[in-house]
Amino acid sequence: MTRQQAVEGTIARCRQQVNDAIQEDLPVSQPERLYEASRYLLDAGGKRLRPTILLLSADSLADAVPDAKPYRQFPAADSKQVDVLSAAVSIEIIQSFTLIHDDIMDDDDMRRGVPAVHREYDVSTAILAGDTLYSTAFENILRTGAPPDRSVRALSELATTCTEICEGQSLDIEFESRGHVTPEEYLEMVELKTAVLYAAAASIPAVLLGYNDAVDPLHSYGLDIGRAFQIQDDLLDLTTPTEKLGKQRGSDLVENKQTLITVHARQQGVDVDSLVESDSVDEVSEAEIVEAVGVLEDAGSIEYARQTARDFVQSGKERLDVLPDNEARERLFDIADYLVERDY
Amino acid sequence: MTRQQAVEGTIARCRQQVNDAIQEDLPVSQPERLYEASRYLLDAGGKRLRPTILLLSADSLADAVPDAKPYRQFPAADSKQVDVLSAAVSIEIIQSFTLIHDDIMDDDDMRRGVPAVHREYDVSTAILAGDTLYSTAFENILRTGAPPDRSVRALSELATTCTEICEGQSLDIEFESRGHVTPEEYLEMVELKTAVLYAAAASIPAVLLGYNDAVDPLHSYGLDIGRAFQIQDDLLDLTTPTEKLGKQRGSDLVENKQTLITVHARQQGVDVDSLVESDSVDEVSEAEIVEAVGVLEDAGSIEYARQTARDFVQSGKERLDVLPDNEARERLFDIADYLVERDY
């Protein structure tokens, strides 16, 4: 078995556990339409990378083989038992709630290959489905059976994470109408909008299981790989064929989104706003995108972004020195690599 | 000093404390536009009834004169100190978040005499402002300094309350397009949408301060007076002149909203849908409303709603037997009465 097969197998097994737990922890109750809408995006799929990181982090801390100990009764540092799967579901619920609300704000029609919730249902239902998921995530993280002081700390981290995600989304919207954004400002936005949820996923098991010394390093690991994940997402938007991407290649350029690539290119004097004439993804031609990507490559902006992502992955992996040397830690290394090596 | 002056004075003093605490606990930080939008509705005013109930509940439990002990370091049952003002602010923040999102869903233009947040700013900012307040409320209730087991219980109650508010709002929307709703169904919706936040306000101080026997009775007090509050709101919509109401009198009838009055009238055979011809509040005439109210009066529906509200107030007041006989408890009686005697 190659290393890649090993990590893909682990991700698949964790995903299955998370999917089953979502069914258990988020039953469709009354009012049915509200709960169906809340489950709609969760049921549409997703890689479950964040909850997988949470479960592997727990495994590594407890020096357990991945997926060998029951995640619902997982051994804590002090021989108590904690339902880390419930915490993993919380993280996925928060992710889902933010996507539902973001899609309303960005007026995006599709998500995970299905209509966005506000398209499948309506805007009111989508707002309310997101709000329901929000509190459900907090309810779920209180059901782990961890001692109260650790539950309070985990919840506090989750609440702060949500506030920061909102701040990040607000900056992202603001940047769309701003000409000049520095790489530092862009990376701060990415930290808030994307990376903090990876940080919560990686560090919350250390909180809940009572491995206090590992909390901050795991948090930093999550921040670093979360930043790398977002930069890779920005790169894929430019470099992946439309069919594979599931949406128009170069749509960030068309929609005037700031990315680390465009922010760097502007610093190099590239007139980014004129790279693509069309301002609709339905009108832009493949040739226009290819030419624009060529300009960004010549400016060194593509390579700059690639190198920045690689540096973050390297930095994130070094944080894992705090963990025992075991198979689960290897998988956390692999996931870090996977985030910048994936091609979709 | 009459009893009414006493309760109005207490409410005014508590409101001032809550207003000051909002400034302290919710500073306008970066990104500025997001935090300004989050504060906009909170700063526009409001009676602060729910946080006032929370503070008076704390006073009564501790057998303290209202507003005599510092709410930031309030004595718990076990001589620990708890910041009950921070919990009071949490409740007001949740109220504000639900109003901001409800106004988007209902496409309401005005709230508290100012434009709704999605009108003053835009829909995206309003969604995000609500989402920010949501997590801020959870962060704030973690700052009371209560022992972790009590904080967990308070947080759990707040999270469940938020889920129920979403369920109630979902039912409210569903009822608008349903012909037949029973009084029981209507009251269940009101319990979820409105009353649970009163219940949280009344019972959370008992949780945080360690008066466990008082938690359930105070929760029931809150549910009862919350139901009464909503029924009174429905009555005021029909009976208060437009100038005083701050919006078109009878707008619930025009907008086909189910209320306890219309639900009862339907049961009496009244053709509620034909009571008002106009389907826009801009077109309806005062005469049409007056005639419609006359029909509802003749059907006994107005009196039925009044009596139901009075019964809830009576029931709620009886729950307060659990509290020591003191001035703060008197004010909680008075607030219950005030909710059904108020004329705006």
mmCIF file of N, CA, C and O in Angstrom, chain A residues 30-31 34-35 97 101 104-105 124 127-128 131-132 134-136 138-139 142 148-149 151-152 155-156 159-160 162-163 166-167 169-171, chain B residues 30-31 34-35 97 101 104-105 124 127-128 131-132 134-136 138-139 142 148-149 151-152 155-156 159-160 162-163 166-167 169-171:
data_model
loop_
_atom_site.group_PDB
_atom_site.id
_atom_site.type_symbol
_atom_site.label_atom_id
_atom_site.label_comp_id
_atom_site.label_asym_id
_atom_site.label_seq_id
_atom_site.Cartn_x
_atom_site.Cartn_y
_atom_site.Cartn_z
ATOM 1 N N GLN A 30 -39.335 17.728 13.472
ATOM 2 C CA GLN A 30 -40.276 18.793 13.111
ATOM 3 C C GLN A 30 -39.669 20.159 13.442
ATOM 4 O O GLN A 30 -39.006 20.283 14.472
ATOM 5 N N PRO A 31 -39.938 21.174 12.671
ATOM 6 C CA PRO A 31 -40.640 21.213 11.374
ATOM 7 C C PRO A 31 -39.761 20.584 10.276
ATOM 8 O O PRO A 31 -38.612 20.983 10.108
ATOM 9 N N LEU A 34 -37.708 22.575 7.581
ATOM 10 C CA LEU A 34 -36.530 23.246 8.149
ATOM 11 C C LEU A 34 -35.385 22.256 8.311
ATOM 12 O O LEU A 34 -34.234 22.548 7.939
ATOM 13 N N TYR A 35 -35.680 21.080 8.852
ATOM 14 C CA TYR A 35 -34.594 20.121 9.102
ATOM 15 C C TYR A 35 -34.101 19.474 7.811
ATOM 16 O O TYR A 35 -32.922 19.143 7.693
ATOM 17 N N PHE A 97 -23.076 25.375 7.736
ATOM 18 C CA PHE A 97 -23.830 26.616 7.982
ATOM 19 C C PHE A 97 -23.183 27.802 7.264
ATOM 20 O O PHE A 97 -23.881 28.617 6.643
ATOM 21 N N HIS A 101 -24.937 30.194 4.187
ATOM 22 C CA HIS A 101 -25.087 31.658 4.249
ATOM 23 C C HIS A 101 -24.199 32.356 3.218
ATOM 24 O O HIS A 101 -24.623 33.331 2.598
ATOM 25 N N ILE A 104 -25.793 32.488 -0.180
ATOM 26 C CA ILE A 104 -26.806 33.552 -0.309
ATOM 27 C C ILE A 104 -26.099 34.870 -0.601
ATOM 28 O O ILE A 104 -26.454 35.595 -1.531
ATOM 29 N N MET A 105 -25.078 35.167 0.199
ATOM 30 C CA MET A 105 -24.379 36.463 0.060
ATOM 31 C C MET A 105 -23.726 36.599 -1.308
ATOM 32 O O MET A 105 -23.762 37.668 -1.906
ATOM 33 N N SER A 124 -35.335 32.598 2.675
ATOM 34 C CA SER A 124 -35.729 32.542 4.088
ATOM 35 C C SER A 124 -35.375 31.198 4.709
ATOM 36 O O SER A 124 -34.819 31.133 5.810
ATOM 37 N N ILE A 127 -31.573 30.944 5.189
ATOM 38 C CA ILE A 127 -31.090 31.696 6.356
ATOM 39 C C ILE A 127 -31.387 30.899 7.621
ATOM 40 O O ILE A 127 -30.533 30.694 8.487
ATOM 41 N N LEU A 128 -32.624 30.408 7.703
ATOM 42 C CA LEU A 128 -33.079 29.709 8.902
ATOM 43 C C LEU A 128 -32.394 28.353 9.065
ATOM 44 O O LEU A 128 -32.101 27.925 10.184
ATOM 45 N N ASP A 131 -29.066 29.132 10.494
ATOM 46 C CA ASP A 131 -29.194 29.503 11.912
ATOM 47 C C ASP A 131 -29.435 28.278 12.787
ATOM 48 O O ASP A 131 -28.951 28.208 13.924
ATOM 49 N N THR A 132 -30.205 27.326 12.265
ATOM 50 C CA THR A 132 -30.495 26.107 13.030
ATOM 51 C C THR A 132 -29.226 25.272 13.191
ATOM 52 O O THR A 132 -28.935 24.757 14.275
ATOM 53 N N TYR A 134 -26.243 26.340 13.205
ATOM 54 C CA TYR A 134 -25.351 27.107 14.085
ATOM 55 C C TYR A 134 -25.529 26.646 15.543
ATOM 56 O O TYR A 134 -24.584 26.207 16.205
ATOM 57 N N SER A 135 -26.758 26.720 16.041
ATOM 58 C CA SER A 135 -26.975 26.336 17.443
ATOM 59 C C SER A 135 -26.830 24.832 17.632
ATOM 60 O O SER A 135 -26.386 24.363 18.686
ATOM 61 N N THR A 136 -27.186 24.057 16.600
ATOM 62 C CA THR A 136 -27.024 22.599 16.690
ATOM 63 C C THR A 136 -25.557 22.235 16.897
ATOM 64 O O THR A 136 -25.237 21.295 17.638
ATOM 65 N N PHE A 138 -23.358 23.967 18.480
ATOM 66 C CA PHE A 138 -23.029 24.216 19.892
ATOM 67 C C PHE A 138 -23.640 23.139 20.785
ATOM 68 O O PHE A 138 -23.016 22.685 21.745
ATOM 69 N N GLU A 139 -24.877 22.743 20.469
ATOM 70 C CA GLU A 139 -25.508 21.676 21.259
ATOM 71 C C GLU A 139 -24.685 20.400 21.160
ATOM 72 O O GLU A 139 -24.486 19.678 22.131
ATOM 73 N N LEU A 142 -21.552 20.065 23.184
ATOM 74 C CA LEU A 142 -21.819 19.911 24.623
ATOM 75 C C LEU A 142 -22.195 18.480 24.965
ATOM 76 O O LEU A 142 -22.402 18.144 26.123
ATOM 77 N N PRO A 148 -16.787 19.361 32.505
ATOM 78 C CA PRO A 148 -17.312 20.704 32.204
ATOM 79 C C PRO A 148 -16.242 21.732 31.867
ATOM 80 O O PRO A 148 -16.448 22.539 30.956
ATOM 81 N N ASP A 149 -15.100 21.727 32.566
ATOM 82 C CA ASP A 149 -14.111 22.769 32.274
ATOM 83 C C ASP A 149 -13.567 22.624 30.855
ATOM 84 O O ASP A 149 -13.322 23.608 30.167
ATOM 85 N N SER A 151 -15.292 21.169 28.331
ATOM 86 C CA SER A 151 -16.398 21.511 27.423
ATOM 87 C C SER A 151 -16.508 23.012 27.245
ATOM 88 O O SER A 151 -16.720 23.509 26.135
ATOM 89 N N VAL A 152 -16.361 23.742 28.349
ATOM 90 C CA VAL A 152 -16.437 25.205 28.284
ATOM 91 C C VAL A 152 -15.339 25.738 27.375
ATOM 92 O O VAL A 152 -15.584 26.605 26.531
ATOM 93 N N LEU A 155 -16.131 24.899 23.724
ATOM 94 C CA LEU A 155 -17.200 25.739 23.228
ATOM 95 C C LEU A 155 -16.730 27.158 22.987
ATOM 96 O O LEU A 155 -17.119 27.804 22.008
ATOM 97 N N SER A 156 -15.906 27.631 23.894
ATOM 98 C CA SER A 156 -15.369 28.977 23.753
ATOM 99 C C SER A 156 -14.559 29.073 22.462
ATOM 100 O O SER A 156 -14.689 30.048 21.705
ATOM 101 N N ALA A 159 -17.012 29.146 19.533
ATOM 102 C CA ALA A 159 -17.717 30.431 19.402
ATOM 103 C C ALA A 159 -16.784 31.483 18.810
ATOM 104 O O ALA A 159 -17.166 32.230 17.895
ATOM 105 N N THR A 160 -15.556 31.542 19.318
ATOM 106 C CA THR A 160 -14.585 32.507 18.785
ATOM 107 C C THR A 160 -14.310 32.220 17.311
ATOM 108 O O THR A 160 -14.203 33.147 16.497
ATOM 109 N N CYS A 162 -16.334 30.942 15.148
ATOM 110 C CA CYS A 162 -17.473 31.419 14.336
ATOM 111 C C CYS A 162 -17.428 32.929 14.161
ATOM 112 O O CYS A 162 -17.687 33.446 13.064
ATOM 113 N N THR A 163 -17.106 33.651 15.226
ATOM 114 C CA THR A 163 -16.996 35.114 15.114
ATOM 115 C C THR A 163 -15.925 35.468 14.084
ATOM 116 O O THR A 163 -16.121 36.348 13.239
ATOM 117 N N CYS A 166 -17.001 34.987 10.487
ATOM 118 C CA CYS A 166 -17.834 36.115 10.034
ATOM 119 C C CYS A 166 -16.961 37.316 9.678
ATOM 120 O O CYS A 166 -17.204 37.991 8.669
ATOM 121 N N GLU A 167 -15.962 37.583 10.505
ATOM 122 C CA GLU A 167 -15.047 38.698 10.213
ATOM 123 C C GLU A 167 -14.334 38.468 8.877
ATOM 124 O O GLU A 167 -14.193 39.387 8.062
ATOM 125 N N GLN A 169 -15.328 36.577 6.305
ATOM 126 C CA GLN A 169 -16.271 36.720 5.194
ATOM 127 C C GLN A 169 -16.539 38.203 4.917
ATOM 128 O O GLN A 169 -16.647 38.621 3.766
ATOM 129 N N SER A 170 -16.629 38.989 5.982
ATOM 130 C CA SER A 170 -16.856 40.427 5.824
ATOM 131 C C SER A 170 -15.682 41.080 5.083
ATOM 132 O O SER A 170 -15.880 41.893 4.164
ATOM 133 N N LEU A 171 -14.453 40.705 5.454
ATOM 134 C CA LEU A 171 -13.276 41.239 4.758
ATOM 135 C C LEU A 171 -13.256 40.788 3.297
ATOM 136 O O LEU A 171 -12.939 41.572 2.398
ATOM 137 N N GLN B 30 -12.634 45.775 14.359
ATOM 138 C CA GLN B 30 -12.481 45.513 12.922
ATOM 139 C C GLN B 30 -13.073 44.159 12.558
ATOM 140 O O GLN B 30 -12.927 43.227 13.342
ATOM 141 N N PRO B 31 -13.683 43.995 11.393
ATOM 142 C CA PRO B 31 -13.975 44.999 10.371
ATOM 143 C C PRO B 31 -15.123 45.918 10.828
ATOM 144 O O PRO B 31 -16.183 45.430 11.232
ATOM 145 N N LEU B 34 -18.877 45.632 9.699
ATOM 146 C CA LEU B 34 -19.567 44.461 10.250
ATOM 147 C C LEU B 34 -20.027 44.728 11.674
ATOM 148 O O LEU B 34 -21.173 44.451 12.036
ATOM 149 N N TYR B 35 -19.129 45.304 12.489
ATOM 150 C CA TYR B 35 -19.490 45.518 13.889
ATOM 151 C C TYR B 35 -20.479 46.674 14.048
ATOM 152 O O TYR B 35 -21.317 46.658 14.937
ATOM 153 N N PHE B 97 -30.185 39.434 17.129
ATOM 154 C CA PHE B 97 -29.832 38.599 15.970
ATOM 155 C C PHE B 97 -31.093 38.030 15.299
ATOM 156 O O PHE B 97 -31.207 38.038 14.072
ATOM 157 N N HIS B 101 -32.410 38.815 11.294
ATOM 158 C CA HIS B 101 -32.677 37.776 10.292
ATOM 159 C C HIS B 101 -34.173 37.682 9.957
ATOM 160 O O HIS B 101 -34.539 37.499 8.789
ATOM 161 N N ILE B 104 -35.165 40.220 7.375
ATOM 162 C CA ILE B 104 -34.815 39.836 6.001
ATOM 163 C C ILE B 104 -35.877 38.879 5.466
ATOM 164 O O ILE B 104 -36.408 39.053 4.368
ATOM 165 N N MET B 105 -36.201 37.865 6.261
ATOM 166 C CA MET B 105 -37.168 36.840 5.813
ATOM 167 C C MET B 105 -38.543 37.431 5.534
ATOM 168 O O MET B 105 -39.203 37.058 4.576
ATOM 169 N N SER B 124 -26.494 40.987 2.575
ATOM 170 C CA SER B 124 -25.300 40.240 2.981
ATOM 171 C C SER B 124 -24.798 40.702 4.342
ATOM 172 O O SER B 124 -24.492 39.890 5.221
ATOM 173 N N ILE B 127 -27.171 39.494 7.102
ATOM 174 C CA ILE B 127 -27.001 38.070 7.430
ATOM 175 C C ILE B 127 -25.771 37.910 8.315
ATOM 176 O O ILE B 127 -25.799 37.255 9.364
ATOM 177 N N LEU B 128 -24.687 38.560 7.896
ATOM 178 C CA LEU B 128 -23.407 38.409 8.583
ATOM 179 C C LEU B 128 -23.421 39.081 9.961
ATOM 180 O O LEU B 128 -22.818 38.565 10.913
ATOM 181 N N ASP B 131 -25.174 36.678 12.171
ATOM 182 C CA ASP B 131 -24.293 35.533 12.464
ATOM 183 C C ASP B 131 -23.218 35.903 13.486
ATOM 184 O O ASP B 131 -22.840 35.084 14.333
ATOM 185 N N THR B 132 -22.711 37.131 13.386
ATOM 186 C CA THR B 132 -21.684 37.593 14.328
ATOM 187 C C THR B 132 -22.265 37.727 15.735
ATOM 188 O O THR B 132 -21.662 37.304 16.718
ATOM 189 N N TYR B 134 -24.734 36.121 16.915
ATOM 190 C CA TYR B 134 -25.051 34.762 17.370
ATOM 191 C C TYR B 134 -23.889 34.199 18.191
ATOM 192 O O TYR B 134 -24.037 33.814 19.362
ATOM 193 N N SER B 135 -22.676 34.176 17.601
ATOM 194 C CA SER B 135 -21.535 33.606 18.333
ATOM 195 C C SER B 135 -21.109 34.519 19.481
ATOM 196 O O SER B 135 -20.649 34.038 20.527
ATOM 197 N N THR B 136 -21.281 35.824 19.292
ATOM 198 C CA THR B 136 -20.932 36.757 20.367
ATOM 199 C C THR B 136 -21.763 36.485 21.621
ATOM 200 O O THR B 136 -21.265 36.590 22.746
ATOM 201 N N PHE B 138 -22.822 33.619 22.610
ATOM 202 C CA PHE B 138 -22.243 32.455 23.278
ATOM 203 C C PHE B 138 -20.925 32.811 23.956
ATOM 204 O O PHE B 138 -20.639 32.351 25.060
ATOM 205 N N GLU B 139 -20.129 33.649 23.292
ATOM 206 C CA GLU B 139 -18.883 34.088 23.927
ATOM 207 C C GLU B 139 -19.191 34.846 25.217
ATOM 208 O O GLU B 139 -18.512 34.674 26.231
ATOM 209 N N LEU B 142 -20.060 32.944 28.305
ATOM 210 C CA LEU B 142 -18.916 32.223 28.877
ATOM 211 C C LEU B 142 -18.049 33.133 29.740
ATOM 212 O O LEU B 142 -17.090 32.677 30.345
ATOM 213 N N PRO B 148 -17.559 25.990 35.836
ATOM 214 C CA PRO B 148 -17.755 25.385 34.515
ATOM 215 C C PRO B 148 -19.039 24.559 34.378
ATOM 216 O O PRO B 148 -19.693 24.625 33.337
ATOM 217 N N ASP B 149 -19.412 23.794 35.410
ATOM 218 C CA ASP B 149 -20.618 22.965 35.263
ATOM 219 C C ASP B 149 -21.864 23.824 35.068
ATOM 220 O O ASP B 149 -22.753 23.492 34.296
ATOM 221 N N SER B 151 -21.775 26.954 33.798
ATOM 222 C CA SER B 151 -21.632 27.605 32.486
ATOM 223 C C SER B 151 -22.099 26.669 31.379
ATOM 224 O O SER B 151 -22.785 27.090 30.437
ATOM 225 N N VAL B 152 -21.717 25.381 31.492
ATOM 226 C CA VAL B 152 -22.132 24.411 30.481
ATOM 227 C C VAL B 152 -23.655 24.321 30.428
ATOM 228 O O VAL B 152 -24.253 24.303 29.354
ATOM 229 N N LEU B 155 -25.050 27.488 28.866
ATOM 230 C CA LEU B 155 -24.791 27.463 27.421
ATOM 231 C C LEU B 155 -25.699 26.508 26.696
ATOM 232 O O LEU B 155 -26.186 26.788 25.610
ATOM 233 N N SER B 156 -25.894 25.361 27.298
ATOM 234 C CA SER B 156 -26.765 24.357 26.702
ATOM 235 C C SER B 156 -28.190 24.906 26.579
ATOM 236 O O SER B 156 -28.852 24.737 25.551
ATOM 237 N N ALA B 159 -28.239 27.418 23.710
ATOM 238 C CA ALA B 159 -28.179 26.780 22.391
ATOM 239 C C ALA B 159 -29.533 26.152 22.031
ATOM 240 O O ALA B 159 -30.032 26.318 20.914
ATOM 241 N N THR B 160 -30.124 25.442 22.986
ATOM 242 C CA THR B 160 -31.438 24.843 22.739
ATOM 243 C C THR B 160 -32.476 25.925 22.445
ATOM 244 O O THR B 160 -33.320 25.770 21.555
ATOM 245 N N CYS B 162 -31.974 28.789 21.040
ATOM 246 C CA CYS B 162 -31.786 29.290 19.672
ATOM 247 C C CYS B 162 -32.358 28.316 18.644
ATOM 248 O O CYS B 162 -32.997 28.741 17.674
ATOM 249 N N THR B 163 -32.131 27.033 18.852
ATOM 250 C CA THR B 163 -32.696 26.045 17.932
ATOM 251 C C THR B 163 -34.222 26.153 17.932
ATOM 252 O O THR B 163 -34.864 26.129 16.869
ATOM 253 N N CYS B 166 -35.556 29.113 15.978
ATOM 254 C CA CYS B 166 -35.558 28.822 14.531
ATOM 255 C C CYS B 166 -36.756 27.949 14.159
ATOM 256 O O CYS B 166 -37.412 28.183 13.137
ATOM 257 N N GLU B 167 -37.040 26.955 14.956
ATOM 258 C CA GLU B 167 -38.198 26.092 14.696
ATOM 259 C C GLU B 167 -39.487 26.918 14.710
ATOM 260 O O GLU B 167 -40.365 26.742 13.857
ATOM 261 N N GLN B 169 -39.839 30.193 14.175
ATOM 262 C CA GLN B 169 -39.892 31.067 13.000
ATOM 263 C C GLN B 169 -40.281 30.268 11.759
ATOM 264 O O GLN B 169 -41.047 30.753 10.914
ATOM 265 N N SER B 170 -39.778 29.050 11.656
ATOM 266 C CA SER B 170 -40.120 28.189 10.521
ATOM 267 C C SER B 170 -41.620 27.878 10.514
ATOM 268 O O SER B 170 -42.286 27.938 9.478
ATOM 269 N N LEU B 171 -42.167 27.554 11.675
ATOM 270 C CA LEU B 171 -43.616 27.288 11.776
ATOM 271 C C LEU B 171 -44.412 28.542 11.430
ATOM 272 O O LEU B 171 -45.439 28.472 10.738
#
